[in-house]
PDB file of C-alpha atoms and ligand atoms in Angstrom:
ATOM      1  CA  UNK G   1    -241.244 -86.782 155.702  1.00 55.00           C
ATOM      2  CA  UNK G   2    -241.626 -90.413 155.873  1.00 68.00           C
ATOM      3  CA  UNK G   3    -244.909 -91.907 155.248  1.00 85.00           C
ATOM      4  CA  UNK G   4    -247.379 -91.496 158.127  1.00 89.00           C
ATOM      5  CA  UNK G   5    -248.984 -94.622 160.307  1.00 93.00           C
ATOM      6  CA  UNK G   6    -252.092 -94.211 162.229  1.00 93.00           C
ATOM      7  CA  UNK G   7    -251.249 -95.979 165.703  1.00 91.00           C
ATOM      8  CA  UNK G   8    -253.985 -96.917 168.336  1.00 92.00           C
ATOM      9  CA  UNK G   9    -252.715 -98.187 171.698  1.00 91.00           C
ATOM     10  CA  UNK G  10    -253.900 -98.692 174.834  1.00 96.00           C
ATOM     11  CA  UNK G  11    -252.729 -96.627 178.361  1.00 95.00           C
ATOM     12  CA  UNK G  12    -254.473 -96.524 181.739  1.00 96.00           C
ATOM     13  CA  UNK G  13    -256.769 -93.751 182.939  1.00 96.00           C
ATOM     14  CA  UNK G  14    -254.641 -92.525 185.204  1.00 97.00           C
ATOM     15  CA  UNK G  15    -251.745 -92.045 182.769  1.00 95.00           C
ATOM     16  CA  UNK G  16    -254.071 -90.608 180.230  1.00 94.00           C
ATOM     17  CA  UNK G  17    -254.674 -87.704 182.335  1.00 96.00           C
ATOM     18  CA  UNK G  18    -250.799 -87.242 183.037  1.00 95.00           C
ATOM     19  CA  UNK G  19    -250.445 -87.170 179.258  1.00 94.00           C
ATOM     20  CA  UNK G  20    -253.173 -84.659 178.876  1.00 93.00           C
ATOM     21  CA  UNK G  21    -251.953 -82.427 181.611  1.00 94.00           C
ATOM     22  CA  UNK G  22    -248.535 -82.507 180.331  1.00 94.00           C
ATOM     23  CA  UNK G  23    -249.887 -81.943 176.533  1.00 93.00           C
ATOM     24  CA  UNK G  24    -251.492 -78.856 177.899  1.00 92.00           C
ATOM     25  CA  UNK G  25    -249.215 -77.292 179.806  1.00 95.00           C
ATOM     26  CA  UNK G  26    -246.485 -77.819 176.860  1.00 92.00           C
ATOM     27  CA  UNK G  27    -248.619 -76.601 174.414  1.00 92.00           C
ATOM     28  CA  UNK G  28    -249.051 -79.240 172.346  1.00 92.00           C
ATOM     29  CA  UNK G  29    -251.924 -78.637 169.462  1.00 88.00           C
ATOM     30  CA  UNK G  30    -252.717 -82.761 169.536  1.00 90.00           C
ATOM     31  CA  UNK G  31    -251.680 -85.704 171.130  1.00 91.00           C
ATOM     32  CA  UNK G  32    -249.866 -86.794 167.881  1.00 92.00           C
ATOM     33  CA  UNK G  33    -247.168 -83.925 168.035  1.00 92.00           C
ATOM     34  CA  UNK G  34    -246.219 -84.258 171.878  1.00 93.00           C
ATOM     35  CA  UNK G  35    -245.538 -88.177 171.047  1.00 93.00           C
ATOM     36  CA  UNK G  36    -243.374 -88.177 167.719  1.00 92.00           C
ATOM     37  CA  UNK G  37    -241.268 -85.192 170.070  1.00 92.00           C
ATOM     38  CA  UNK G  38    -241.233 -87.999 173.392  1.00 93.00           C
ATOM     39  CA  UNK G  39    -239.848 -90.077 170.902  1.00 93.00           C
ATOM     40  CA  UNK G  40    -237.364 -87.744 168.987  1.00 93.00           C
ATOM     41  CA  UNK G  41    -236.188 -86.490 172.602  1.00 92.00           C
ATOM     42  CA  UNK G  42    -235.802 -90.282 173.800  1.00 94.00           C
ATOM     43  CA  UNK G  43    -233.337 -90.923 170.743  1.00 93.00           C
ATOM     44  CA  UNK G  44    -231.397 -87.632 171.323  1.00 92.00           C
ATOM     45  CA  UNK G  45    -231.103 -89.061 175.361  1.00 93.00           C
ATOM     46  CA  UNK G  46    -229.683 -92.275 173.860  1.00 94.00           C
ATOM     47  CA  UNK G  47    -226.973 -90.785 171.634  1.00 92.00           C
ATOM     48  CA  UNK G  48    -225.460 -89.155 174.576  1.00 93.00           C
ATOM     49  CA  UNK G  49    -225.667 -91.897 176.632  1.00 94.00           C
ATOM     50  CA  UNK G  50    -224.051 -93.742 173.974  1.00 95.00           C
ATOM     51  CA  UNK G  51    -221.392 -91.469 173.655  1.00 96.00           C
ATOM     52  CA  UNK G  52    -222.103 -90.776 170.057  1.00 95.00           C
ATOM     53  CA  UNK G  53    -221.384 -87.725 168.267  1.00 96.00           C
ATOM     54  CA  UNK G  54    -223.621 -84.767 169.297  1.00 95.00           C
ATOM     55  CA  UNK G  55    -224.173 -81.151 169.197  1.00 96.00           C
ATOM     56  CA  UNK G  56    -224.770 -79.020 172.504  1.00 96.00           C
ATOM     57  CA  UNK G  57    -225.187 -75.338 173.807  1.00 97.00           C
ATOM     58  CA  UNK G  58    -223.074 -74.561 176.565  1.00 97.00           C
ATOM     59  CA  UNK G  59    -224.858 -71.619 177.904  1.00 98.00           C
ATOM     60  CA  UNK G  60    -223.024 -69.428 181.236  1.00 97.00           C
ATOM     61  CA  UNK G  61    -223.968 -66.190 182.473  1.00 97.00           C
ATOM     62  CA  UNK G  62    -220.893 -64.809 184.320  1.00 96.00           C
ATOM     63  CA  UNK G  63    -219.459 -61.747 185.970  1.00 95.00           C
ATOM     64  CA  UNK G  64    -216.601 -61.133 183.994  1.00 90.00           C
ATOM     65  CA  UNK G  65    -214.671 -59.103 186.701  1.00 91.00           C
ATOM     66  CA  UNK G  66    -214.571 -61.747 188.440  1.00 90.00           C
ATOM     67  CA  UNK G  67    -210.446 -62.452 188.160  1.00 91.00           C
ATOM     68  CA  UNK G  68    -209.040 -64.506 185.424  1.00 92.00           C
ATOM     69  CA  UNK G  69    -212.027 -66.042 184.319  1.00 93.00           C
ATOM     70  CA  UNK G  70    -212.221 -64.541 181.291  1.00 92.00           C
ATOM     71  CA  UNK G  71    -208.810 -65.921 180.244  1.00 93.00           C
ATOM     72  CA  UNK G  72    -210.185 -69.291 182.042  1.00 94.00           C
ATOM     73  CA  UNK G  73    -212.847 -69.463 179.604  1.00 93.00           C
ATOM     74  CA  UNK G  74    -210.911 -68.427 176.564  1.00 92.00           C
ATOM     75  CA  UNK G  75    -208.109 -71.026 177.611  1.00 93.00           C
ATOM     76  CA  UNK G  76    -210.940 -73.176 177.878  1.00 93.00           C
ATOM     77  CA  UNK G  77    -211.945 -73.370 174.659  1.00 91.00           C
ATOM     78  CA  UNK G  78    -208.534 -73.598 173.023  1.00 92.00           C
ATOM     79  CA  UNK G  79    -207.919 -76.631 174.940  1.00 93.00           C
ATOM     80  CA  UNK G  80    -210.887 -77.872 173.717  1.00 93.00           C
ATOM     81  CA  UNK G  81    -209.900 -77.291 170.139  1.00 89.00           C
ATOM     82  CA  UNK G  82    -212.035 -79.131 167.496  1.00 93.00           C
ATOM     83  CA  UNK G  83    -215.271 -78.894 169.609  1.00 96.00           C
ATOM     84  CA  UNK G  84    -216.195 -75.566 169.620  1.00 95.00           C
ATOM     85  CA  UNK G  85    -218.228 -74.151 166.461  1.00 96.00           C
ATOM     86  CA  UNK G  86    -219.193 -70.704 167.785  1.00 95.00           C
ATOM     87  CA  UNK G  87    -219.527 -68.710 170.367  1.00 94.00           C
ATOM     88  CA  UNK G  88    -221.741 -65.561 171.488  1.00 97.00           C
ATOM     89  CA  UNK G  89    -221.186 -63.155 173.827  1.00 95.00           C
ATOM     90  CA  UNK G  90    -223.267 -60.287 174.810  1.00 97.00           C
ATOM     91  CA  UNK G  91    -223.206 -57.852 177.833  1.00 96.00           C
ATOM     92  CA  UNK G  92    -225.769 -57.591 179.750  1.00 97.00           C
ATOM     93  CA  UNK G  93    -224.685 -54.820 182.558  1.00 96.00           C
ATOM     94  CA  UNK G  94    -221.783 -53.563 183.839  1.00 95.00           C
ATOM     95  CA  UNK G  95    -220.798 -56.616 185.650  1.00 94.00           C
ATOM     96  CA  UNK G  96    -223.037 -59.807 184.016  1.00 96.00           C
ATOM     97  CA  UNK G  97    -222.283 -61.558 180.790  1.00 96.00           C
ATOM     98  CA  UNK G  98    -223.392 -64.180 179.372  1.00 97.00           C
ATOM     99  CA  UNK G  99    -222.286 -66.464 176.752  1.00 96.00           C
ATOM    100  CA  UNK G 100    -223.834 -68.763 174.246  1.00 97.00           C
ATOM    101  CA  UNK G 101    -221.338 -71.768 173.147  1.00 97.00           C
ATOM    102  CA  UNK G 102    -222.160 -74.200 170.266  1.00 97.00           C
ATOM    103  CA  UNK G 103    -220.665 -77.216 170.309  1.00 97.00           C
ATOM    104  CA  UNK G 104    -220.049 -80.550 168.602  1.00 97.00           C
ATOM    105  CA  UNK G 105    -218.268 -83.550 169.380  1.00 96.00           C
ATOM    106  CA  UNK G 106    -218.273 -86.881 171.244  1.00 96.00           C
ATOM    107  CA  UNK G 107    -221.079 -87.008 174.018  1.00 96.00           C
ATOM    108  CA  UNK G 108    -218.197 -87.411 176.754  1.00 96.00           C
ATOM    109  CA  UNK G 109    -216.004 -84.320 175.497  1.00 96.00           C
ATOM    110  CA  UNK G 110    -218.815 -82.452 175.715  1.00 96.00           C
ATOM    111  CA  UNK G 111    -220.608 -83.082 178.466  1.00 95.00           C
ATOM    112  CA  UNK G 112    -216.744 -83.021 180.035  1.00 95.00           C
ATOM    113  CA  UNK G 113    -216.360 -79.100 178.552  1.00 96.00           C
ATOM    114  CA  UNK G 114    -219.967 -77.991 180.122  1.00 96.00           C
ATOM    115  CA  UNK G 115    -219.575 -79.226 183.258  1.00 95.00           C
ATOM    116  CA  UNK G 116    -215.558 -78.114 183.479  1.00 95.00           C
ATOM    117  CA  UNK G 117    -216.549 -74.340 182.476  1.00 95.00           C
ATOM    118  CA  UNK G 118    -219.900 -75.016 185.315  1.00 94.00           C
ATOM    119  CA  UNK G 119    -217.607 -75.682 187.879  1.00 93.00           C
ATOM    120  CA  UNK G 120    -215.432 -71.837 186.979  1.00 94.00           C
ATOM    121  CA  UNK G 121    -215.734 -69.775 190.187  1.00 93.00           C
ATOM    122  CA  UNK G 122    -217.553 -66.161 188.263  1.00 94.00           C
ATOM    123  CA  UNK G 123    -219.799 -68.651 186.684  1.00 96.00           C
ATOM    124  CA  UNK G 124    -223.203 -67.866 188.190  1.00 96.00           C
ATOM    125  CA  UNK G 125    -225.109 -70.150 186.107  1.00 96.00           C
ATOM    126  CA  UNK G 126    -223.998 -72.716 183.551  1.00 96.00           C
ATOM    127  CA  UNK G 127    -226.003 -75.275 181.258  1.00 96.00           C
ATOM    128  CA  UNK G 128    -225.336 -77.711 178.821  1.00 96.00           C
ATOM    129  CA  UNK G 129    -228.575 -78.504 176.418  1.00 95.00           C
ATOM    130  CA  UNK G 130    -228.194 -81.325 174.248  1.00 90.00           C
ATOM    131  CA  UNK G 131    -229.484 -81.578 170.584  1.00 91.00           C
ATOM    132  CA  UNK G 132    -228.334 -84.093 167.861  1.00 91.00           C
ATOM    133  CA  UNK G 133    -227.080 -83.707 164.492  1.00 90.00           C
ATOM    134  CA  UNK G 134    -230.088 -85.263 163.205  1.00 88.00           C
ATOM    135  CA  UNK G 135    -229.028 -88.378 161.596  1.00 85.00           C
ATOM    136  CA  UNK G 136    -230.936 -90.622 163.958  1.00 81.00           C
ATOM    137  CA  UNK G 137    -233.844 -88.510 164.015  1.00 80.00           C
ATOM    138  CA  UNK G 138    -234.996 -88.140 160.255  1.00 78.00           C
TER     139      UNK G 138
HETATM  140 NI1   NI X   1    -219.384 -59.107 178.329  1.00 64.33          NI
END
């Protein structure tokens, strides 16, 4: 780790209390913590909005008798060659699957695979969280 900084800054009453209400219910051990994350998650935000090169979960929980969806999503993922690193798939019941999908590549491609397998009729619930490889972040 880089070397540390003590910081003092000043913030409204008002906001103080949001930041202490959010601290608690997040868990956050000190003040400290919750801000260096705020930060980190700001400079993940801006690599996707810059379109740089990212890494995401694709989660979907599906109903794979739903008809040809399962060949959808497998088709899927071959077209999308190149940006998908692994994949896990476990059964939940007879019907409901789900599927975790980790994937890296520009923020666009990405984001343009998550929302593509969202919008697969049999998907019952589809979401794309976005991490970073790091490089920014260290
Ligand atoms: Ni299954």
């Amino acid at each position: 780790m880089s070397d540390l900084i003590r910081l003092s800054f000043t913030i409204d009453r008002k906001l103080l209390e949001h930041l202490e209400r959010l601290l608690h219910e997040s868990g956050y051990g000190n003040r400290s913590e919750f801000i260096r994350d705020l930060v980190r998650n700001r400079l993940v935000d801006r690599e996707w909005e810059q379109d740089e090169e990212v890494i995401g979960t694709i989660t979907i929980v599906f109903d794979h008798h739903r008809r040809g969806l399962t060949e959808k999503l497998t088709a899927l993922q071959h077209q999308f060659e190149g940006a998908i690193l692994a994949t896990t798939h476990v059964h939940l019941d007879e019907h409901i699957c789900v599927e975790a999908i980790l994937v890296r590549g520009r923020a666009s491609r990405i984001a343009e695979l998550g929302h593509t397998i969202r919008q697969l009729k049999g998907v019952l619930k589809g979401e794309l969280s976005l991490a970073s490889l790091g490089r920014g972040l260290r």
